[in-house]
Short mmCIF file of C-alpha atoms and ligand atoms in Angstrom, two decimals:
data_model
loop_
_atom_site.label_atom_id
_atom_site.label_comp_id
_atom_site.label_asym_id
_atom_site.label_seq_id
_atom_site.Cartn_x
_atom_site.Cartn_y
_atom_site.Cartn_z
CA MET A 1 155.14 204.77 8.99
CA LEU A 2 152.97 207.09 6.94
CA SER A 3 154.58 205.89 3.74
CA THR A 4 153.97 202.27 4.79
CA LEU A 5 150.30 203.14 5.08
CA ASP A 6 150.36 204.72 1.61
CA GLN A 7 151.92 201.57 0.22
CA ILE A 8 149.40 199.33 1.94
CA GLU A 9 146.57 201.37 0.52
CA LYS A 10 147.96 201.44 -2.98
CA LYS A 11 148.74 197.72 -3.05
CA ALA A 12 145.35 196.78 -1.65
CA LEU A 13 143.43 198.91 -4.12
CA THR A 14 145.45 197.67 -7.09
CA GLU A 15 144.89 194.05 -6.16
CA LEU A 16 141.23 194.67 -5.61
CA GLU A 17 140.95 195.93 -9.18
CA ASN A 18 141.84 192.49 -10.51
CA ILE A 19 139.48 190.50 -8.40
CA THR A 20 136.62 188.89 -10.32
CA ASP A 21 135.17 186.27 -8.02
CA GLU A 22 133.80 185.96 -4.55
CA SER A 23 136.44 183.64 -3.08
CA ALA A 24 139.32 185.86 -4.23
CA LEU A 25 137.48 188.79 -2.72
CA GLN A 26 137.28 187.00 0.63
CA SER A 27 141.01 186.22 0.67
CA TRP A 28 141.73 189.84 -0.23
CA ARG A 29 139.72 190.87 2.82
CA VAL A 30 141.74 188.52 5.04
CA SER A 31 145.04 189.81 3.64
CA PHE A 32 144.27 193.51 3.90
CA LEU A 33 141.71 193.90 6.62
CA GLY A 34 142.16 190.69 8.64
CA ARG A 35 143.62 190.37 12.14
CA ASN A 36 147.13 189.75 10.87
CA SER A 37 147.12 192.19 7.99
CA PRO A 38 149.88 194.85 7.79
CA LEU A 39 147.24 197.50 8.39
CA MET A 40 146.13 195.93 11.65
CA LYS A 41 149.76 195.61 12.67
CA VAL A 42 150.05 199.38 12.35
CA PHE A 43 147.17 199.78 14.78
CA ASP A 44 148.82 197.32 17.13
CA GLN A 45 152.06 199.31 17.05
CA LEU A 46 150.48 202.71 17.65
CA GLY A 47 151.12 202.50 21.37
CA THR A 48 154.85 202.02 20.85
CA LEU A 49 155.28 205.17 18.76
CA PRO A 50 156.51 208.47 20.10
CA ARG A 51 153.59 210.37 21.55
CA GLU A 52 153.69 213.25 19.05
CA GLU A 53 153.55 210.98 16.01
CA ARG A 54 150.57 208.97 17.20
CA PRO A 55 147.67 211.30 16.17
CA ALA A 56 148.79 211.74 12.56
CA ILE A 57 149.53 208.07 12.04
CA GLY A 58 146.39 206.98 13.84
CA ARG A 59 144.28 209.29 11.70
CA ARG A 60 145.90 208.10 8.52
CA ALA A 61 145.52 204.42 9.52
CA ASN A 62 141.82 204.99 10.08
CA GLU A 63 141.47 206.70 6.71
CA VAL A 64 143.13 203.77 4.98
CA LYS A 65 140.95 201.29 6.85
CA GLN A 66 137.81 203.16 5.85
CA ALA A 67 138.96 203.48 2.26
CA LEU A 68 139.66 199.74 2.04
CA GLU A 69 136.37 198.86 3.61
CA ALA A 70 134.47 201.11 1.22
CA ALA A 71 136.35 199.69 -1.75
CA PHE A 72 135.66 196.18 -0.53
CA ASN A 73 131.92 196.87 -0.26
CA ALA A 74 131.78 198.47 -3.68
CA ARG A 75 133.62 195.55 -5.25
CA SER A 76 131.47 193.05 -3.48
CA GLU A 77 128.34 194.75 -4.77
CA SER A 78 129.60 194.93 -8.33
CA LEU A 79 130.52 191.20 -8.25
CA ARG A 80 127.02 190.42 -7.02
CA GLN A 81 125.50 192.44 -9.85
CA ALA A 82 127.71 190.72 -12.40
CA ALA A 83 126.73 187.30 -11.09
CA LEU A 84 123.07 188.22 -11.27
CA GLN A 85 123.49 189.47 -14.81
CA ARG A 86 125.19 186.22 -15.82
CA SER A 87 122.45 184.09 -14.33
CA LEU A 88 119.76 186.19 -15.97
CA GLU A 89 121.43 185.60 -19.27
CA SER A 90 122.19 181.93 -18.94
CA GLU A 91 118.84 181.00 -17.38
CA ARG A 92 116.82 183.21 -19.63
CA LEU A 93 113.14 182.35 -20.03
CA ASP A 94 111.88 182.74 -23.53
CA VAL A 95 108.45 184.08 -22.84
CA THR A 96 107.65 184.05 -26.55
CA LEU A 97 107.75 180.21 -26.69
CA PRO A 98 104.25 178.83 -27.14
CA GLY A 99 102.94 177.25 -23.92
CA ARG A 100 102.01 173.61 -23.50
CA PRO A 101 98.34 173.41 -24.34
CA VAL A 102 96.01 172.35 -21.54
CA ARG A 103 93.47 169.99 -22.98
CA ARG A 104 89.98 171.08 -22.28
CA GLY A 105 87.99 168.24 -20.73
CA ARG A 106 84.38 167.54 -21.44
CA LEU A 107 81.56 165.55 -19.98
CA HIS A 108 81.08 161.94 -20.93
CA PRO A 109 78.05 161.56 -23.22
CA ALA A 110 76.31 159.41 -20.60
CA THR A 111 76.84 162.16 -18.02
CA GLN A 112 75.48 164.75 -20.42
CA THR A 113 72.28 162.75 -20.83
CA LEU A 114 72.02 162.07 -17.10
CA ARG A 115 72.30 165.77 -16.33
CA GLU A 116 69.60 166.57 -18.84
CA VAL A 117 67.34 163.95 -17.25
CA TYR A 118 68.04 165.43 -13.79
CA ARG A 119 67.20 168.90 -15.03
CA ILE A 120 63.90 167.83 -16.58
CA PHE A 121 62.73 165.87 -13.56
CA GLY A 122 64.06 168.62 -11.31
CA GLU A 123 61.74 171.05 -13.07
CA MET A 124 58.88 168.65 -12.35
CA GLY A 125 59.74 168.59 -8.65
CA PHE A 126 61.68 165.31 -8.40
CA GLN A 127 64.66 165.09 -6.07
CA ILE A 128 67.70 162.94 -6.78
CA TYR A 129 68.09 160.05 -4.36
CA ARG A 130 71.39 158.16 -4.43
CA SER A 131 71.23 154.51 -3.56
CA ARG A 132 73.92 151.85 -3.23
CA GLU A 133 75.38 149.79 -6.07
CA VAL A 134 76.19 146.80 -3.88
CA GLU A 135 72.93 145.29 -2.71
CA THR A 136 71.47 142.23 -1.09
CA ASP A 137 69.24 139.74 -2.84
CA GLU A 138 66.51 140.85 -0.46
CA PHE A 139 66.47 144.44 -1.70
CA ASN A 140 67.36 143.75 -5.32
CA PHE A 141 64.69 141.05 -5.69
CA GLN A 142 62.68 139.81 -2.71
CA LEU A 143 61.26 143.08 -1.38
CA LEU A 144 60.43 144.00 -4.98
CA ASN A 145 58.18 140.97 -5.12
CA PHE A 146 60.56 138.62 -6.91
CA PRO A 147 60.49 135.53 -4.66
CA PRO A 148 63.51 133.20 -4.75
CA ASN A 149 63.35 131.17 -7.97
CA HIS A 150 60.92 133.57 -9.65
CA PRO A 151 61.42 133.27 -13.44
CA ALA A 152 61.72 137.06 -13.83
CA ARG A 153 65.13 136.72 -12.17
CA ASP A 154 66.43 134.93 -15.23
CA MET A 155 66.57 138.20 -17.11
CA GLN A 156 68.76 139.72 -14.44
CA ASP A 157 71.66 137.41 -13.71
CA THR A 158 74.36 139.32 -11.90
CA PHE A 159 77.71 139.30 -10.12
CA PHE A 160 77.79 138.00 -6.57
CA VAL A 161 80.05 139.34 -3.87
CA ASP A 162 81.80 136.75 -1.72
CA ALA A 163 80.73 137.71 1.79
CA GLY A 164 82.96 135.08 3.43
CA VAL A 165 79.92 133.40 5.00
CA ASP A 166 76.99 131.52 3.53
CA ARG A 167 74.14 134.01 3.43
CA GLY A 168 71.62 131.42 2.20
CA ASP A 169 68.82 133.05 0.21
CA ASN A 170 70.22 136.52 0.73
CA PRO A 171 73.58 136.80 -1.03
CA ILE A 172 75.30 140.12 -1.63
CA LEU A 173 75.33 141.17 -5.26
CA LEU A 174 75.82 144.07 -7.62
CA ARG A 175 72.40 145.56 -8.24
CA THR A 176 70.84 144.61 -11.55
CA HIS A 177 68.56 147.64 -11.63
CA THR A 178 68.01 150.83 -9.66
CA SER A 179 64.66 149.56 -8.33
CA PRO A 180 66.01 148.40 -4.91
CA GLY A 181 66.55 152.10 -4.23
CA GLN A 182 62.74 152.40 -4.18
CA ILE A 183 62.59 150.30 -1.01
CA ARG A 184 65.54 152.10 0.60
CA ALA A 185 64.03 155.49 -0.16
CA MET A 186 60.51 154.58 0.98
CA ARG A 187 61.85 153.18 4.24
CA GLU A 188 63.92 156.28 4.88
CA PHE A 189 60.99 158.62 4.17
CA ALA A 190 58.53 156.46 6.13
CA ALA A 191 60.85 156.48 9.14
CA MET A 192 60.44 160.25 9.38
CA ASP A 193 56.81 159.78 10.39
CA PRO A 194 55.73 156.11 10.43
CA GLN A 195 52.04 156.94 11.08
CA ASN A 196 51.87 159.49 8.25
CA PRO A 197 54.71 158.83 5.82
CA PRO A 198 55.35 161.88 3.63
CA PRO A 199 54.77 161.88 -0.13
CA ILE A 200 57.76 161.00 -2.30
CA ARG A 201 58.86 162.32 -5.66
CA ILE A 202 62.37 161.15 -6.52
CA ILE A 203 64.58 159.85 -9.28
CA LEU A 204 67.30 157.32 -8.51
CA PRO A 205 70.12 157.34 -11.01
CA GLY A 206 73.15 155.10 -11.08
CA MET A 207 75.19 152.20 -12.33
CA CYS A 208 73.69 148.74 -12.65
CA PHE A 209 75.33 145.44 -13.48
CA ARG A 210 74.29 142.27 -15.22
CA TYR A 211 76.12 139.11 -16.04
CA GLU A 212 75.64 139.13 -19.78
CA GLN A 213 77.58 138.38 -22.86
CA VAL A 214 79.06 141.69 -23.96
CA THR A 215 77.95 142.57 -27.47
CA ALA A 216 77.33 145.70 -29.50
CA ARG A 217 73.89 145.87 -27.85
CA SER A 218 74.54 144.77 -24.27
CA GLU A 219 77.15 145.61 -21.67
CA VAL A 220 77.78 144.26 -18.17
CA GLN A 221 77.40 147.73 -16.71
CA PHE A 222 75.08 150.56 -17.61
CA ASN A 223 73.20 153.43 -16.01
CA GLN A 224 69.56 153.49 -15.15
CA VAL A 225 67.33 156.25 -13.90
CA GLU A 226 64.54 155.02 -11.72
CA GLY A 227 61.61 157.23 -10.82
CA LEU A 228 59.24 156.95 -7.89
CA ALA A 229 56.23 159.00 -6.88
CA VAL A 230 54.20 157.92 -3.84
CA GLY A 231 51.32 159.75 -2.25
CA GLU A 232 47.57 159.79 -1.79
CA ASN A 233 45.46 159.69 -4.96
CA ILE A 234 48.29 159.15 -7.42
CA THR A 235 46.87 157.53 -10.54
CA PHE A 236 47.95 155.97 -13.78
CA GLY A 237 46.99 159.30 -15.37
CA ASP A 238 49.77 160.97 -13.36
CA LEU A 239 52.21 158.38 -14.63
CA LYS A 240 51.19 158.91 -18.26
CA GLY A 241 51.24 162.67 -17.95
CA THR A 242 54.62 162.80 -16.25
CA LEU A 243 56.32 160.42 -18.66
CA SER A 244 54.75 161.85 -21.81
CA ASP A 245 55.88 165.29 -20.69
CA PHE A 246 59.35 163.93 -20.07
CA ALA A 247 59.45 162.48 -23.59
CA ARG A 248 58.36 165.79 -25.10
CA ARG A 249 61.01 167.67 -23.15
CA VAL A 250 63.72 165.30 -24.37
CA TYR A 251 62.61 164.62 -27.92
CA GLY A 252 60.57 167.68 -28.84
CA GLN A 253 57.10 169.05 -28.21
CA HIS A 254 55.42 167.03 -30.95
CA VAL A 255 56.70 163.56 -30.14
CA ARG A 256 53.92 161.01 -29.60
CA THR A 257 54.10 158.34 -26.91
CA ARG A 258 52.28 155.07 -26.40
CA PHE A 259 51.97 152.72 -23.46
CA ARG A 260 51.94 148.97 -24.00
CA ALA A 261 50.90 146.50 -21.33
CA SER A 262 53.84 144.64 -19.84
CA HIS A 263 54.86 142.83 -16.69
CA PHE A 264 57.19 143.59 -13.83
CA PRO A 265 56.85 141.90 -10.45
CA PHE A 266 57.02 145.24 -8.60
CA THR A 267 54.32 147.12 -10.53
CA GLU A 268 50.67 146.40 -11.23
CA PRO A 269 49.57 147.28 -13.83
CA SER A 270 52.86 147.50 -15.73
CA ALA A 271 53.61 149.11 -19.05
CA GLU A 272 56.37 150.01 -21.45
CA MET A 273 56.46 153.41 -22.97
CA ASP A 274 57.39 153.86 -26.61
CA ILE A 275 57.99 157.09 -28.42
CA GLU A 276 57.33 157.66 -32.06
CA CYS A 277 60.56 157.00 -33.96
CA PHE A 278 62.22 160.36 -34.43
CA VAL A 279 64.43 159.01 -37.18
CA CYS A 280 61.62 158.16 -39.61
CA GLY A 281 58.75 160.01 -37.95
CA GLY A 282 56.81 156.78 -37.50
CA ALA A 283 57.01 155.54 -41.08
CA GLY A 284 59.32 152.63 -40.20
CA CYS A 285 63.10 152.41 -40.56
CA PRO A 286 65.99 150.16 -39.46
CA ILE A 287 66.44 152.09 -36.19
CA CYS A 288 62.87 151.33 -35.04
CA LYS A 289 62.96 147.91 -36.71
CA ARG A 290 60.19 149.09 -39.07
CA THR A 291 57.68 149.46 -36.26
CA GLY A 292 57.66 153.26 -36.19
CA TRP A 293 58.14 153.15 -32.39
CA LEU A 294 61.13 153.12 -30.05
CA GLU A 295 60.95 151.49 -26.65
CA ILE A 296 62.12 153.97 -24.03
CA LEU A 297 61.28 152.74 -20.55
CA GLY A 298 59.37 150.40 -18.26
CA CYS A 299 56.84 151.73 -15.79
CA GLY A 300 53.75 150.96 -13.75
CA MET A 301 51.79 151.55 -10.57
CA VAL A 302 53.81 150.51 -7.54
CA HIS A 303 52.68 147.03 -6.44
CA PRO A 304 50.85 147.01 -3.07
CA VAL A 305 53.36 144.50 -1.72
CA VAL A 306 56.21 146.85 -2.60
CA LEU A 307 54.46 149.80 -0.95
CA ARG A 308 53.99 147.76 2.19
CA ASN A 309 57.63 146.59 2.12
CA GLY A 310 58.61 150.26 1.97
CA GLY A 311 56.49 151.18 4.99
CA TYR A 312 53.59 152.76 3.07
CA ASP A 313 50.08 151.41 3.67
CA PRO A 314 48.68 150.45 0.24
CA ARG A 315 45.12 151.10 1.43
CA ARG A 316 45.97 154.75 1.75
CA TYR A 317 48.87 155.35 -0.64
CA THR A 318 49.42 154.69 -4.31
CA GLY A 319 52.36 155.47 -6.51
CA PHE A 320 53.95 155.09 -9.88
CA ALA A 321 57.46 154.07 -10.82
CA PHE A 322 59.52 153.86 -13.94
CA GLY A 323 62.97 152.79 -15.04
CA MET A 324 64.89 153.92 -18.07
CA GLY A 325 68.32 153.41 -19.58
CA PRO A 326 69.89 156.80 -20.29
CA GLU A 327 72.54 155.16 -22.47
CA ARG A 328 69.72 154.17 -24.76
CA ILE A 329 68.59 157.78 -25.03
CA THR A 330 72.17 158.74 -25.86
CA ILE A 331 72.53 155.98 -28.44
CA LEU A 332 69.38 157.00 -30.23
CA ARG A 333 70.24 160.66 -30.10
CA HIS A 334 73.76 160.32 -31.49
CA LYS A 335 73.18 157.18 -33.58
CA ILE A 336 75.88 155.35 -31.64
CA GLU A 337 76.27 151.89 -33.08
CA ASP A 338 78.12 150.01 -30.38
CA ILE A 339 77.21 150.26 -26.70
CA ARG A 340 80.71 149.05 -25.75
CA ASN A 341 82.01 152.50 -26.68
CA PHE A 342 80.54 153.93 -23.50
CA TRP A 343 83.00 152.42 -21.06
CA ALA A 344 85.92 151.58 -23.35
CA ASN A 345 87.65 154.90 -22.61
CA ASP A 346 88.52 155.46 -26.24
CA PHE A 347 89.42 159.08 -26.74
CA ARG A 348 88.38 159.03 -30.39
CA PHE A 349 84.86 158.18 -29.31
CA LEU A 350 84.68 160.55 -26.35
CA GLN A 351 86.03 163.54 -28.23
CA GLN A 352 83.04 163.57 -30.51
CA PHE A 353 80.66 164.86 -27.87
N1 DAH B 1 63.83 147.64 -13.03
C1 DAH B 1 63.38 147.40 -14.39
C2 DAH B 1 64.52 146.81 -15.21
O1 DAH B 1 65.63 147.00 -14.90
C3 DAH B 1 62.93 148.69 -15.03
C4 DAH B 1 61.68 149.18 -14.43
C5 DAH B 1 60.47 148.84 -14.95
C6 DAH B 1 61.70 149.99 -13.33
C7 DAH B 1 59.28 149.30 -14.44
C8 DAH B 1 60.52 150.46 -12.76
C9 DAH B 1 59.31 150.09 -13.34
O2 DAH B 1 60.49 151.25 -11.69
O3 DAH B 1 58.15 150.56 -12.80
O4 DAH B 1 64.26 146.18 -16.18
#
């Protein structure tokens, strides 16, 4: 019996030597340590042996079992290590390969100008007021003192939204300018204290839409920045001072401005502000069409009807307003020749800023 145990041990250990994969290892375990293995049979037979032989054989059988188990564990561990080594080698990461470059984004030139405008007016105490792009005829025109069929509407043909019902004189449309935000803002501020509406100092930036033939000089969508200041004792002098200061902050401390009389239904008096052409310094060049001046924005004192429509009593309050096209500032600054570049999403154009 003892020599059988020796043989079992020797055979098991020799076979184990040759095992190189996990499944062979598992069948080895079944053959040599499993329920029906010769070694387990020895344990089963212990009770049938003569009493005096039992301790020696039992001890030896236990030794063999422990030896096989230890050998099995060692082999199992070394197979695991070998497998790990193989996978490290075959799935090796080459950390010296150059990475895929992440392209650094940048702000759209229109956004860059908008942010500069926000900063400048922010320094002068103006808050940003966001107003909707989809408007009604009432806000876009009527409350701004453009009655139905007013000829000033001809300059602002737009896109209409099909509301599913006939809204008569008040169709839904894409706003043609940021000015309807003036009414929305005034009403919101006035609602805070209808007897004593608070003063207002805001700019209203955002996208506007017009139904126009798209050319190098006109697009169907563009940004505007509207400005509105309402309070007691606001004068045309405040308007001139604020806008001239704005021009100096954008174009340089020495830039001259001029105000020309104009007309808008929602301001009285109305003006357009020009700045001295910074390309030729006022001498006259193709950019300023030989006038020496560049038209920058429209402005005026808020019309009493508009103040009243906004909930501000025109006998007590006055205000000024202005509207500018930041794309125009950007075009002049970078000498951009075609306004269609702004929304064409052409990388070659965008990468230049
Ligand atoms: N809404 C005008 C336009 O789109 C621009 C404008 C002119 C706005 C004068 C104003 C203003 O607030 O006072 O042509």
